Each structure stands twice: as C-alpha cells, then as structure tokens.
Amino acid sequence: PSGICLTVVVLGASGDLAKKKTYPALYALYHRGFLPPNLRVVGYARSALTDEDLRSRLKGFLKGEEDSIDKFLASCSYVRGEYNGSEGYEKLQEILLQREGEMMCPSQIVGRLFYLALPPSVYPQVCTGLRHNCTDLDNAADNPKNWIRIIVEKPFGKDLQSSEQLADSLGALFPEDQLYRIDHYLGKELAQNMTVMRFANTFYNSWWHRDYISNVQITFKENFGTQGRGGYFDQFGIIRDVIQNHLIQLLALVAMEKPVSLHPDDIRDEKTRVLRCIAPATVEDTVLGQYVATGDEPGYLDDPTVPPGSKTPTFAACTLYVRNDRWYGVPFVLKAGKALNERKAEVRIQLKPTPASLYLSEGMRNEFVMRLQPGEAIYMKTVVKKPGLEMDTEMSELDLSYTKRYSGVHIPEAYERLILDAIRGDQQHFVRRDELRAAWAIFTPLLHQIDEGALTPEPYDIGSRGPASADALLARAGFEKGAKY
Ligand code: BG6
C-alpha cells in the first residue's frame, strides 16, 4: 500500500492497552511490511512526555531486532493534550495537516486511523474533539479515496440501554462505516477460519443442524484470576467481560446462515439475524461462580481493589437457544471463568449418538472441536477400529493441529490482523451497531436480575473446573462426557 500517507493516532498512548497491544501490533505489521512507507504513528495522551520518553517506554514491549524496532520508533511521535475541550485536538490537527502537506506525491490517499486505547467513558468527548477538529484533511490532497476511521473497544456500555446511549453519541459524530468496534476474538485465527470452513466445504452443511447435533459448548477458561484488574472487573463481571461479546460472537459464527456474499455487511447481516433468533438468557439456565482463596492463593474477594462482599461472578455458564429451523431445541452452553484449571478457548459441537450402532460405541460421541487457544486445532472425535487382530473400537481424532500442519507459519495476533483490516477498510471482523444491540438484548434481562440479586455466585476453588452445578447444567443440555482419548 505505497500509495497511501497513513497516520495512526493512538489516543491513550501512555496507557496499558497502548503499550501492551496497540503499539506491538503496529510494530508487528510494520516489521512484516504491511504498513506503507509513508507512515507516522502519533501518540496522544495527557501525560507530559517527550517523543523520546514515549519511545523508551514502548521499547521493552516490542519484540524483534533492535534495528527494525528503532526504525519503527523513529516514526512514532507524541502530542500532549486533554481529552475534553478542543485545544489538544487543534494542536493534533496542526501536526496532522503539516505532515500531510509535506507529502511528496499529491496523488497519494490520505488515511487517518484514530485508535482509542481509552476507557469508553471518555469516548464521547474524544470523538467530539476529533470530529470537530481533526476531520478536515489537507485540502491540497482532496482525494475522494481519503479516509478517516475510528477504532473503539469494549466495554460498550453495561446493558442494552447504556450501550445504545453510547452508540447514539458516537453515531451522531461518525457514520457507522467509520466506526470500527473491536472484539478481539474476531481477530483470532480460528474464529476467522469458521466461515471459510463452514461455507467453502460441502460436507459440513449436511450435518450442521438440529437433526445431527445434540449440543454446542463454547468455552473460555483462564488459569489465573483478575490479578490487579479486580477493581475494573468488578464493575462488569464475567458475563459482560467475556460472554456477551467474545463468546456470543463465536456462537454467531457457528450458528449463522450462509451470507449472500462475502461483503462485510452481508456477513454481519447474517450474524445479526441469528443473534436476533436467540431467546433471552434466563436465571434458570444460568450458573454463576466466584473463586475463593485456595491454599496460599488469594480469592477474588481478597483483591484489595474488589469491594468487600462483592457478588460479582468470575464464572458463568449459561444455556441459550436459537429459535430457527436449523437450531431449534439445540442447547448452546456458553461457559467462561477465571482462575480455573487451565487456559483454553474452544467450540465443541457434540453430535447425537449413532443410531443402531453395530459397534460397541457407548459413550463414544462424535465431537467436532475448534480450539482457538492454546495451540490452534480443529479435530473430529471419531470412532475407529483399534489397530490389531481384534475388531475392537476406540475413540480417535481426525486432526488438524496447526503446530503440525502449519509448523513455522506465523499466526498473527488478533490485534495485528484487526488493525490491518481497519487500514484496509474491511469491517467484516468488527461488530456492527445492530449486532451489538442484538447481543445485549440476549443478556440484559438476565444481567438486571443478577444485579438485583436473583442469582448468587457459588464459591469454587482456584484451579478447579468451576462450580459443580455447571456440570449439571451441561448434563441437562445433553452433553455426554465422552470416552477419553
Ligand atoms: C478480554 C477480557 O476482553 O479478554 C479479559 O476483558 C480476558 O478479562 C481477555 O482475560 C482474554 O483474551 P485472550 O485473547 O487472552 O483470550
């Protein structure tokens, strides 16, 4: 993309997200040659920093050869400014115009990507400042292909109403096609493979529905607690933190119908449609948990930033139903928890038992598994003949493990890919407003009931599988724990 003069403005440049995710992703793209030569990355924040201060802060977070890191850092500069008012943004605009005016080639496209690495509470004021001060590009470069895009990240509100309010205030400033709402799970390799696999192969569609599928589990597990983020986490809880966004997005990819085309809006139309078919989550079909001190390990409530006696769930399992022809009656169990026995994110589709099976295959259920992390893999648990003289059967896998099949291939970080998509103007892997609304509609009634105390989290040990009631919920959903393999 050499025909572009690109400026990425990282607002909140001195914060955690910027140094841990945004800049490293930008550097990785730069290093792999995905960013144009005419690039500048402008950091913006309230702290009094010089360009050099920012560079030395970032350096430790960028992985690669010193030379290439230094070259990248040379294109990074810093502007100090407030998030409210217009003064800071006027200064930013001057800098942007000056840079764009210096362009050697007037036929270049001018692109400005504003990355809000900031809490959503300041989105409205930042977007107002940007809209009124930083959207006029250099007139001399008046090219209809010039663009301005804004990247924002969750939490988008705490429920349907607050999310709509935020969406209204941003929507009054920027049209939907300039707003890129990140859900970083959509940037994961296997999440992106789901549509390809489902719609580029003949055989999935024949069994991808209620006649063959017994239940679907979408699981997110972490083997560490909230670790210093307790105060932040406590305002949200695991449903708002992970399930309403990351897991529901995976559900949409699993359950959506084939889109009319690969146009980002056709894909998002289908995702929204399937989300709108989901009945709101209920208290009866939900289990909550909170991890407690175990051995020497402090529990959630021992975190000094967590309010004493907090009832915020750090674990939740919740069964949802998609009310359409393909999925009617198939339970989708979304399960997420912190401080569990392992770190894992996967989609597990369990098929119905083989009718009138000729072989001893009791408890051996076919399962189609997509593991997003760790170690990307897609495998199908399959009954096979045990090699040897007997006709014994056993459970095995048809296995596509990325470490074996794609050994040595770089699998990009979610943020890397999503930032590149935003630069390319591809909104496919970003959450559209109506999609977000549909996702909130599923969880808002339940969340309000939980907030009012209708469901209390059950204690669970750190390093355990979570509360035992979650297994009972899975069993009710028809999940049969299969033979070990
Ligand atoms: C974030 C959540 O969105 O996703 C965190 O706020 C969680 O609580 C994180 O730890 C998990 O992301 P990943 O990519 O490490 O699975």
Short mmCIF file of C-alpha atoms and ligand atoms in Angstrom, two decimals:
data_model
loop_
_atom_site.label_atom_id
_atom_site.label_comp_id
_atom_site.label_asym_id
_atom_site.label_seq_id
_atom_site.Cartn_x
_atom_site.Cartn_y
_atom_site.Cartn_z
CA PRO A 1 0.00 0.00 0.00
CA SER A 2 2.64 2.50 -1.02
CA GLY A 3 0.10 4.96 -2.43
CA ILE A 4 -1.06 6.00 0.98
CA CYS A 5 0.04 8.56 3.51
CA LEU A 6 -1.07 6.88 6.70
CA THR A 7 -1.18 8.39 10.16
CA VAL A 8 -2.23 6.24 13.07
CA VAL A 9 -3.15 8.31 16.11
CA VAL A 10 -3.10 6.31 19.32
CA LEU A 11 -5.20 8.14 21.88
CA GLY A 12 -4.29 6.96 25.36
CA ALA A 13 -0.72 6.34 24.18
CA SER A 14 0.69 6.33 27.70
CA GLY A 15 -1.71 3.64 28.95
CA ASP A 16 -1.59 -0.11 29.34
CA LEU A 17 -3.59 -1.19 26.28
CA ALA A 18 -1.48 1.00 24.02
CA LYS A 19 1.86 -0.37 25.15
CA LYS A 20 0.75 -3.98 25.52
CA LYS A 21 -1.44 -4.36 22.44
CA THR A 22 -1.69 -1.38 20.09
CA TYR A 23 1.95 -0.48 19.55
CA PRO A 24 3.20 -4.10 19.49
CA ALA A 25 0.57 -4.93 16.86
CA LEU A 26 1.55 -1.88 14.81
CA TYR A 27 5.18 -2.82 15.10
CA ALA A 28 4.50 -6.42 14.03
CA LEU A 29 2.67 -5.12 10.95
CA TYR A 30 5.45 -2.69 10.21
CA HIS A 31 8.09 -5.37 10.61
CA ARG A 32 6.28 -7.71 8.22
CA GLY A 33 5.97 -4.99 5.63
CA PHE A 34 2.21 -4.50 5.89
CA LEU A 35 2.35 -0.79 6.65
CA PRO A 36 3.05 1.81 3.97
CA PRO A 37 6.43 3.51 3.83
CA ASN A 38 4.70 6.84 4.33
CA LEU A 39 3.69 6.11 7.92
CA ARG A 40 3.56 8.10 11.11
CA VAL A 41 2.25 6.94 14.46
CA VAL A 42 1.23 9.82 16.68
CA GLY A 43 0.65 9.07 20.36
CA TYR A 44 -1.75 11.36 22.22
CA ALA A 45 -2.33 11.43 25.98
CA ARG A 46 -2.44 13.73 28.98
CA SER A 47 0.96 12.84 30.48
CA ALA A 48 3.81 15.25 29.88
CA LEU A 49 6.11 13.11 27.73
CA THR A 50 8.61 13.84 25.01
CA ASP A 51 8.86 11.77 21.84
CA GLU A 52 11.91 10.13 23.39
CA ASP A 53 10.08 9.31 26.64
CA LEU A 54 7.35 7.56 24.69
CA ARG A 55 9.86 5.62 22.59
CA SER A 56 11.80 4.36 25.58
CA ARG A 57 8.54 3.35 27.31
CA LEU A 58 7.46 1.36 24.28
CA LYS A 59 10.77 -0.26 23.51
CA GLY A 60 10.51 -3.04 26.09
CA PHE A 61 7.13 -4.11 24.69
CA LEU A 62 8.21 -4.52 21.07
CA LYS A 63 9.65 -7.87 20.09
CA GLY A 64 12.15 -8.09 17.26
CA GLU A 65 15.51 -6.93 16.02
CA GLU A 66 16.83 -3.76 17.54
CA ASP A 67 17.40 -2.10 14.16
CA SER A 68 13.91 -2.61 12.93
CA ILE A 69 12.42 -1.56 16.27
CA ASP A 70 14.44 1.65 16.19
CA LYS A 71 13.30 2.39 12.65
CA PHE A 72 9.70 1.90 13.67
CA LEU A 73 10.13 4.03 16.77
CA ALA A 74 11.60 6.79 14.65
CA SER A 75 8.18 7.12 13.01
CA CYS A 76 6.48 7.41 16.42
CA SER A 77 5.95 10.81 17.99
CA TYR A 78 3.92 12.19 20.85
CA VAL A 79 1.47 15.02 21.45
CA ARG A 80 0.29 16.02 24.90
CA GLY A 81 -3.34 17.01 25.19
CA GLU A 82 -6.51 16.79 27.26
CA TYR A 83 -9.41 14.55 26.27
CA ASN A 84 -12.02 17.24 26.80
CA GLY A 85 -12.19 20.65 25.18
CA SER A 86 -10.71 21.36 21.80
CA GLU A 87 -7.24 22.74 22.49
CA GLY A 88 -5.41 19.43 22.33
CA TYR A 89 -7.23 18.36 19.19
CA GLU A 90 -6.47 21.67 17.47
CA LYS A 91 -2.80 21.05 18.14
CA LEU A 92 -3.15 17.48 16.87
CA GLN A 93 -4.84 18.73 13.71
CA GLU A 94 -2.00 21.16 13.03
CA ILE A 95 0.50 18.35 13.30
CA LEU A 96 -1.53 16.10 11.04
CA LEU A 97 -2.01 18.79 8.41
CA GLN A 98 1.62 19.70 8.45
CA ARG A 99 2.58 16.08 7.89
CA GLU A 100 0.02 15.51 5.16
CA GLY A 101 1.03 18.80 3.49
CA GLU A 102 4.62 17.62 3.35
CA MET A 103 3.61 14.66 1.22
CA MET A 104 5.75 14.41 -1.85
CA CYS A 105 3.14 12.84 -4.09
CA PRO A 106 -0.26 14.57 -4.28
CA SER A 107 -1.89 11.50 -5.80
CA GLN A 108 -1.49 9.63 -2.52
CA ILE A 109 -4.51 8.71 -0.48
CA VAL A 110 -4.55 10.30 2.95
CA GLY A 111 -5.68 7.95 5.72
CA ARG A 112 -6.12 8.77 9.40
CA LEU A 113 -6.75 5.95 11.80
CA PHE A 114 -7.69 7.04 15.31
CA TYR A 115 -7.23 4.22 17.82
CA LEU A 116 -8.99 4.93 21.11
CA ALA A 117 -6.93 3.00 23.65
CA LEU A 118 -9.05 4.61 26.34
CA PRO A 119 -11.95 3.78 28.65
CA PRO A 120 -15.34 4.16 26.94
CA SER A 121 -16.40 6.81 29.47
CA VAL A 122 -14.27 9.30 27.51
CA TYR A 123 -15.27 8.09 24.01
CA PRO A 124 -17.98 10.75 23.58
CA GLN A 125 -15.70 13.66 24.47
CA VAL A 126 -12.78 12.31 22.47
CA CYS A 127 -14.95 11.64 19.43
CA THR A 128 -16.44 15.15 19.76
CA GLY A 129 -12.94 16.64 19.87
CA LEU A 130 -11.83 14.60 16.87
CA ARG A 131 -14.98 15.23 14.87
CA HIS A 132 -14.83 19.00 15.27
CA ASN A 133 -11.09 19.48 14.97
CA CYS A 134 -9.39 16.59 13.24
CA THR A 135 -11.56 15.53 10.33
CA ASP A 136 -10.51 18.12 7.75
CA LEU A 137 -7.75 16.61 5.71
CA ASP A 138 -5.30 18.77 3.85
CA ASN A 139 -7.31 20.37 1.02
CA ALA A 140 -4.45 20.14 -1.40
CA ALA A 141 -4.81 16.38 -1.13
CA ASP A 142 -8.53 16.35 -1.75
CA ASN A 143 -8.91 12.81 -2.95
CA PRO A 144 -12.31 11.06 -2.73
CA LYS A 145 -10.48 7.98 -1.51
CA ASN A 146 -9.12 9.76 1.56
CA TRP A 147 -10.43 8.28 4.76
CA ILE A 148 -10.86 8.69 8.50
CA ARG A 149 -11.57 5.69 10.72
CA ILE A 150 -12.03 5.29 14.45
CA ILE A 151 -11.26 2.11 16.39
CA VAL A 152 -13.04 1.63 19.70
CA GLU A 153 -13.10 -1.27 22.08
CA LYS A 154 -15.44 -2.72 24.70
CA PRO A 155 -16.96 -2.35 27.20
CA PHE A 156 -19.69 -0.78 25.09
CA GLY A 157 -21.99 0.04 27.99
CA LYS A 158 -23.21 -2.23 30.76
CA ASP A 159 -26.56 -3.20 29.28
CA LEU A 160 -28.72 -2.57 26.24
CA GLN A 161 -29.75 0.90 27.31
CA SER A 162 -26.30 2.25 28.20
CA SER A 163 -24.81 0.65 25.09
CA GLU A 164 -27.44 2.32 22.92
CA GLN A 165 -26.72 5.64 24.58
CA LEU A 166 -23.03 5.32 23.80
CA ALA A 167 -23.81 4.21 20.26
CA ASP A 168 -26.12 7.23 19.81
CA SER A 169 -23.49 9.66 20.95
CA LEU A 170 -20.80 8.19 18.69
CA GLY A 171 -23.28 7.72 15.85
CA ALA A 172 -24.14 11.43 15.97
CA LEU A 173 -20.48 12.22 15.28
CA PHE A 174 -19.32 9.49 12.89
CA PRO A 175 -21.22 7.28 10.46
CA GLU A 176 -21.19 3.52 11.01
CA ASP A 177 -18.74 2.93 8.18
CA GLN A 178 -16.10 4.96 10.03
CA LEU A 179 -16.57 3.19 13.36
CA TYR A 180 -14.60 0.01 13.94
CA ARG A 181 -15.72 -1.75 17.13
CA ILE A 182 -13.11 -4.29 18.12
CA ASP A 183 -13.99 -7.65 19.57
CA HIS A 184 -10.53 -9.15 19.54
CA TYR A 185 -11.90 -12.71 19.43
CA LEU A 186 -12.94 -11.99 15.84
CA GLY A 187 -9.27 -11.43 15.07
CA LYS A 188 -8.24 -14.90 16.22
CA GLU A 189 -7.13 -17.29 13.52
CA LEU A 190 -9.72 -19.96 14.17
CA ALA A 191 -12.58 -17.53 14.56
CA GLN A 192 -11.71 -16.32 11.07
CA ASN A 193 -11.49 -19.86 9.78
CA MET A 194 -15.03 -20.70 10.86
CA THR A 195 -16.81 -19.05 7.96
CA VAL A 196 -14.27 -20.43 5.49
CA MET A 197 -14.62 -23.95 6.80
CA ARG A 198 -18.37 -23.90 7.02
CA PHE A 199 -19.05 -22.31 3.67
CA ALA A 200 -16.15 -23.49 1.50
CA ASN A 201 -16.66 -27.21 2.15
CA THR A 202 -19.51 -29.41 1.04
CA PHE A 203 -19.83 -31.80 3.88
CA TYR A 204 -20.27 -29.61 6.95
CA ASN A 205 -23.62 -28.27 5.91
CA SER A 206 -25.20 -31.72 5.70
CA TRP A 207 -24.86 -32.31 9.42
CA TRP A 208 -24.62 -28.76 10.75
CA HIS A 209 -28.13 -28.66 12.22
CA ARG A 210 -30.51 -29.99 14.82
CA ASP A 211 -31.02 -33.40 13.19
CA TYR A 212 -27.42 -34.38 13.88
CA ILE A 213 -26.20 -32.01 16.59
CA SER A 214 -27.07 -32.66 20.21
CA ASN A 215 -25.45 -29.66 21.87
CA VAL A 216 -22.81 -26.98 21.39
CA GLN A 217 -20.39 -25.80 24.05
CA ILE A 218 -18.46 -22.57 23.72
CA THR A 219 -15.88 -22.33 26.44
CA PHE A 220 -13.43 -19.74 27.70
CA LYS A 221 -11.18 -20.67 30.62
CA GLU A 222 -8.31 -18.84 32.22
CA ASN A 223 -5.96 -20.33 34.79
CA PHE A 224 -5.36 -17.02 36.52
CA GLY A 225 -7.56 -14.63 38.46
CA THR A 226 -8.29 -10.96 37.95
CA GLN A 227 -4.74 -10.06 39.05
CA GLY A 228 -4.82 -6.39 39.87
CA ARG A 229 -7.70 -5.74 37.46
CA GLY A 230 -10.20 -6.68 40.18
CA GLY A 231 -11.49 -3.15 40.67
CA TYR A 232 -12.21 -2.79 36.96
CA PHE A 233 -13.52 -6.32 36.54
CA ASP A 234 -15.88 -5.94 39.49
CA GLN A 235 -17.94 -3.33 37.67
CA PHE A 236 -18.65 -5.83 34.91
CA GLY A 237 -18.33 -9.48 35.89
CA ILE A 238 -17.62 -12.37 33.58
CA ILE A 239 -20.83 -12.20 31.53
CA ARG A 240 -20.18 -8.61 30.46
CA ASP A 241 -16.41 -9.15 30.25
CA VAL A 242 -16.30 -12.24 28.06
CA ILE A 243 -19.65 -13.91 27.33
CA GLN A 244 -21.79 -11.08 25.95
CA ASN A 245 -19.03 -10.21 23.48
CA HIS A 246 -16.36 -12.83 22.74
CA LEU A 247 -18.42 -15.99 23.24
CA ILE A 248 -21.59 -14.68 21.66
CA GLN A 249 -19.55 -13.66 18.61
CA LEU A 250 -18.24 -17.21 18.33
CA LEU A 251 -21.79 -18.50 18.68
CA ALA A 252 -22.88 -16.22 15.85
CA LEU A 253 -20.13 -17.63 13.60
CA VAL A 254 -21.13 -21.21 14.42
CA ALA A 255 -24.85 -20.68 14.01
CA MET A 256 -25.20 -18.10 11.22
CA GLU A 257 -26.63 -18.98 7.82
CA LYS A 258 -24.55 -18.65 4.68
CA PRO A 259 -24.27 -14.97 3.76
CA VAL A 260 -25.35 -13.68 0.36
CA SER A 261 -21.74 -12.71 -0.36
CA LEU A 262 -18.51 -12.10 1.47
CA HIS A 263 -19.24 -8.40 1.68
CA PRO A 264 -18.74 -7.35 5.33
CA ASP A 265 -22.33 -6.19 5.58
CA ASP A 266 -23.73 -9.42 4.17
CA ILE A 267 -21.75 -11.36 6.75
CA ARG A 268 -22.82 -9.08 9.57
CA ASP A 269 -26.43 -9.22 8.39
CA GLU A 270 -26.40 -12.99 8.92
CA LYS A 271 -24.69 -12.74 12.29
CA THR A 272 -27.21 -10.18 13.46
CA ARG A 273 -30.10 -12.24 12.17
CA VAL A 274 -29.05 -15.34 14.09
CA LEU A 275 -28.41 -13.33 17.26
CA ARG A 276 -31.92 -11.94 16.98
CA CYS A 277 -33.24 -15.52 16.93
CA ILE A 278 -31.77 -16.24 20.37
CA ALA A 279 -34.17 -16.22 23.29
CA PRO A 280 -33.00 -14.02 26.20
CA ALA A 281 -30.84 -15.85 28.74
CA THR A 282 -32.67 -16.94 31.88
CA VAL A 283 -31.81 -17.32 35.55
CA GLU A 284 -32.95 -20.98 35.40
CA ASP A 285 -30.44 -21.79 32.67
CA THR A 286 -27.51 -19.98 34.28
CA VAL A 287 -24.93 -20.92 36.90
CA LEU A 288 -22.62 -18.33 38.46
CA GLY A 289 -19.42 -18.80 40.43
CA GLN A 290 -16.79 -16.80 42.26
CA TYR A 291 -13.33 -18.15 43.07
CA VAL A 292 -12.33 -18.34 46.71
CA ALA A 293 -8.97 -18.46 48.48
CA THR A 294 -7.40 -21.88 47.97
CA GLY A 295 -4.22 -22.92 49.76
CA ASP A 296 -1.94 -19.89 49.62
CA GLU A 297 -3.73 -18.37 46.68
CA PRO A 298 -5.90 -15.34 47.46
CA GLY A 299 -9.53 -15.44 46.40
CA TYR A 300 -11.38 -12.85 44.35
CA LEU A 301 -12.59 -11.03 47.48
CA ASP A 302 -9.02 -10.84 48.81
CA ASP A 303 -8.10 -8.50 45.97
CA PRO A 304 -7.90 -5.10 47.74
CA THR A 305 -9.40 -3.37 44.70
CA VAL A 306 -12.57 -5.51 44.88
CA PRO A 307 -15.34 -4.08 47.12
CA PRO A 308 -15.82 -6.25 50.24
CA GLY A 309 -18.58 -8.80 49.91
CA SER A 310 -18.87 -8.31 46.13
CA LYS A 311 -21.27 -10.73 44.42
CA THR A 312 -19.70 -10.25 41.01
CA PRO A 313 -19.35 -13.55 39.16
CA THR A 314 -15.92 -14.63 37.95
CA PHE A 315 -17.51 -17.73 36.37
CA ALA A 316 -20.73 -18.22 34.45
CA ALA A 317 -22.31 -20.96 32.40
CA CYS A 318 -25.42 -20.17 30.51
CA THR A 319 -27.57 -22.18 28.08
CA LEU A 320 -29.04 -20.36 25.10
CA TYR A 321 -31.44 -21.49 22.38
CA VAL A 322 -31.54 -20.31 18.80
CA ARG A 323 -35.12 -20.25 17.64
CA ASN A 324 -34.86 -21.07 13.96
CA ASP A 325 -35.27 -24.13 11.75
CA ARG A 326 -31.62 -25.09 11.85
CA TRP A 327 -31.13 -24.96 15.60
CA TYR A 328 -34.49 -25.30 17.31
CA GLY A 329 -34.04 -27.25 20.58
CA VAL A 330 -30.23 -27.46 20.41
CA PRO A 331 -28.70 -26.10 23.63
CA PHE A 332 -25.72 -23.78 23.21
CA VAL A 333 -23.84 -23.68 26.51
CA LEU A 334 -21.60 -20.64 26.90
CA LYS A 335 -19.16 -21.08 29.73
CA ALA A 336 -16.44 -18.70 30.95
CA GLY A 337 -14.37 -18.48 34.07
CA LYS A 338 -11.27 -17.06 35.68
CA ALA A 339 -8.84 -18.93 37.97
CA LEU A 340 -9.79 -22.35 36.61
CA ASN A 341 -7.72 -25.46 35.97
CA GLU A 342 -6.48 -24.46 32.51
CA ARG A 343 -6.35 -21.75 29.86
CA LYS A 344 -8.47 -22.66 26.88
CA ALA A 345 -10.94 -21.27 24.39
CA GLU A 346 -12.87 -23.69 22.21
CA VAL A 347 -16.08 -24.53 20.42
CA ARG A 348 -17.21 -28.12 20.93
CA ILE A 349 -20.08 -29.48 18.89
CA GLN A 350 -21.37 -32.78 20.17
CA LEU A 351 -23.31 -34.92 17.73
CA LYS A 352 -26.19 -37.22 18.55
CA PRO A 353 -25.38 -40.88 19.26
CA THR A 354 -25.06 -43.13 16.21
CA PRO A 355 -28.46 -44.78 15.71
CA ALA A 356 -28.50 -48.60 15.96
CA SER A 357 -24.73 -48.71 16.08
CA LEU A 358 -23.21 -52.06 15.10
CA TYR A 359 -20.16 -51.46 17.21
CA LEU A 360 -19.55 -51.05 20.87
CA SER A 361 -19.51 -47.28 20.88
CA GLU A 362 -21.41 -46.42 24.00
CA GLY A 363 -20.24 -43.10 25.41
CA MET A 364 -18.25 -42.51 22.24
CA ARG A 365 -19.89 -39.47 20.78
CA ASN A 366 -18.68 -37.75 17.68
CA GLU A 367 -17.49 -34.28 18.50
CA PHE A 368 -16.28 -31.54 16.25
CA VAL A 369 -13.88 -29.29 18.14
CA MET A 370 -12.38 -25.97 17.17
CA ARG A 371 -9.75 -24.93 19.68
CA LEU A 372 -8.88 -21.26 19.42
CA GLN A 373 -6.15 -21.42 22.05
CA PRO A 374 -3.72 -22.59 23.21
CA GLY A 375 -2.46 -24.39 20.11
CA GLU A 376 -4.99 -23.79 17.35
CA ALA A 377 -6.59 -27.05 16.26
CA ILE A 378 -9.63 -28.45 14.56
CA TYR A 379 -10.44 -32.08 15.22
CA MET A 380 -13.25 -34.53 14.92
CA LYS A 381 -13.58 -37.18 17.58
CA THR A 382 -14.29 -40.31 15.65
CA VAL A 383 -14.81 -43.99 16.49
CA VAL A 384 -12.24 -46.15 14.70
CA LYS A 385 -11.10 -49.73 14.70
CA LYS A 386 -8.33 -50.20 17.17
CA PRO A 387 -5.37 -51.39 15.08
CA GLY A 388 -4.72 -55.09 15.60
CA LEU A 389 -6.26 -58.50 15.09
CA GLU A 390 -9.40 -57.83 17.11
CA MET A 391 -12.35 -55.80 15.92
CA ASP A 392 -12.22 -53.50 18.91
CA THR A 393 -13.20 -49.89 18.61
CA GLU A 394 -11.76 -46.79 20.18
CA MET A 395 -12.08 -43.04 20.05
CA SER A 396 -9.57 -41.24 17.87
CA GLU A 397 -9.39 -37.95 16.02
CA LEU A 398 -9.28 -36.62 12.53
CA ASP A 399 -6.86 -33.93 13.50
CA LEU A 400 -5.78 -30.64 12.05
CA SER A 401 -3.35 -29.28 14.61
CA TYR A 402 -1.80 -26.09 13.40
CA THR A 403 1.53 -26.75 15.09
CA LYS A 404 1.89 -29.91 12.98
CA ARG A 405 0.25 -28.90 9.73
CA TYR A 406 1.43 -25.28 9.68
CA SER A 407 4.62 -25.58 11.68
CA GLY A 408 6.74 -22.46 11.34
CA VAL A 409 3.87 -20.40 9.92
CA HIS A 410 3.34 -17.11 11.73
CA ILE A 411 -0.13 -16.89 13.22
CA PRO A 412 -0.82 -13.21 13.68
CA GLU A 413 -2.04 -11.72 16.93
CA ALA A 414 -5.69 -10.72 16.90
CA TYR A 415 -4.86 -7.01 17.19
CA GLU A 416 -2.38 -7.19 14.34
CA ARG A 417 -4.98 -8.51 11.98
CA LEU A 418 -7.75 -6.21 13.12
CA ILE A 419 -5.64 -3.07 12.79
CA LEU A 420 -4.65 -4.14 9.30
CA ASP A 421 -8.32 -4.75 8.42
CA ALA A 422 -9.15 -1.24 9.63
CA ILE A 423 -6.36 0.22 7.49
CA ARG A 424 -7.74 -1.72 4.53
CA GLY A 425 -11.26 -0.58 5.29
CA ASP A 426 -12.63 -4.07 5.83
CA GLN A 427 -15.28 -4.10 8.57
CA GLN A 428 -16.04 -7.81 8.35
CA HIS A 429 -14.41 -8.62 11.66
CA PHE A 430 -15.75 -5.61 13.54
CA VAL A 431 -19.03 -5.51 15.40
CA ARG A 432 -21.80 -3.53 13.74
CA ARG A 433 -24.19 -1.50 15.86
CA ASP A 434 -27.24 -3.70 15.29
CA GLU A 435 -25.17 -6.79 16.07
CA LEU A 436 -24.09 -5.25 19.36
CA ARG A 437 -27.69 -4.37 20.14
CA ALA A 438 -28.82 -7.95 19.47
CA ALA A 439 -26.05 -9.30 21.72
CA TRP A 440 -27.07 -7.00 24.58
CA ALA A 441 -30.75 -7.90 24.13
CA ILE A 442 -29.90 -11.53 24.90
CA PHE A 443 -28.19 -10.78 28.20
CA THR A 444 -29.73 -7.57 29.54
CA PRO A 445 -32.76 -9.10 31.33
CA LEU A 446 -30.54 -11.72 32.98
CA LEU A 447 -27.90 -9.16 33.97
CA HIS A 448 -30.52 -6.94 35.56
CA GLN A 449 -31.87 -9.88 37.55
CA ILE A 450 -28.36 -10.81 38.67
CA ASP A 451 -27.66 -7.19 39.64
CA GLU A 452 -30.83 -7.33 41.76
CA GLY A 453 -29.58 -10.46 43.50
CA ALA A 454 -31.73 -13.10 41.76
CA LEU A 455 -28.71 -15.40 41.41
CA THR A 456 -25.72 -15.65 43.70
CA PRO A 457 -22.34 -16.96 42.62
CA GLU A 458 -21.33 -20.33 44.03
CA PRO A 459 -17.83 -20.47 45.51
CA TYR A 460 -15.23 -22.51 43.63
CA ASP A 461 -11.61 -23.33 44.30
CA ILE A 462 -8.81 -21.74 42.35
CA GLY A 463 -7.52 -24.25 39.82
CA SER A 464 -10.76 -26.24 39.81
CA ARG A 465 -13.21 -26.82 36.94
CA GLY A 466 -15.63 -24.28 38.44
CA PRO A 467 -18.82 -24.91 40.42
CA ALA A 468 -20.25 -28.43 40.25
CA SER A 469 -23.65 -27.04 39.20
CA ALA A 470 -22.08 -26.08 35.88
CA ASP A 471 -21.54 -29.77 35.10
CA ALA A 472 -25.17 -30.41 35.98
CA LEU A 473 -26.17 -27.63 33.58
CA LEU A 474 -24.11 -29.25 30.83
CA ALA A 475 -25.65 -32.63 31.55
CA ARG A 476 -29.12 -31.06 31.30
CA ALA A 477 -28.07 -29.69 27.92
CA GLY A 478 -27.46 -33.29 26.85
CA PHE A 479 -23.69 -33.15 26.95
CA GLU A 480 -22.26 -36.59 27.47
CA LYS A 481 -18.70 -36.68 28.63
CA GLY A 482 -17.16 -38.95 26.06
CA ALA A 483 -14.50 -41.61 26.25
CA LYS A 484 -11.08 -40.21 26.97
CA TYR A 485 -8.73 -40.14 24.06
C1 BG6 B 1 -10.62 -9.50 27.47
C2 BG6 B 1 -11.18 -9.61 28.86
O1 BG6 B 1 -11.56 -8.97 26.60
O2 BG6 B 1 -10.24 -10.80 27.02
C3 BG6 B 1 -10.18 -10.26 29.79
O3 BG6 B 1 -11.52 -8.31 29.31
C4 BG6 B 1 -9.68 -11.57 29.23
O4 BG6 B 1 -10.76 -10.44 31.07
C5 BG6 B 1 -9.23 -11.40 27.79
O5 BG6 B 1 -8.60 -12.00 30.03
C6 BG6 B 1 -8.89 -12.73 27.17
O6 BG6 B 1 -8.29 -12.56 25.92
P1 BG6 B 1 -7.32 -13.68 25.33
O7 BG6 B 1 -7.06 -13.21 23.94
O8 BG6 B 1 -6.12 -13.70 26.21
O9 BG6 B 1 -8.08 -14.96 25.39
#
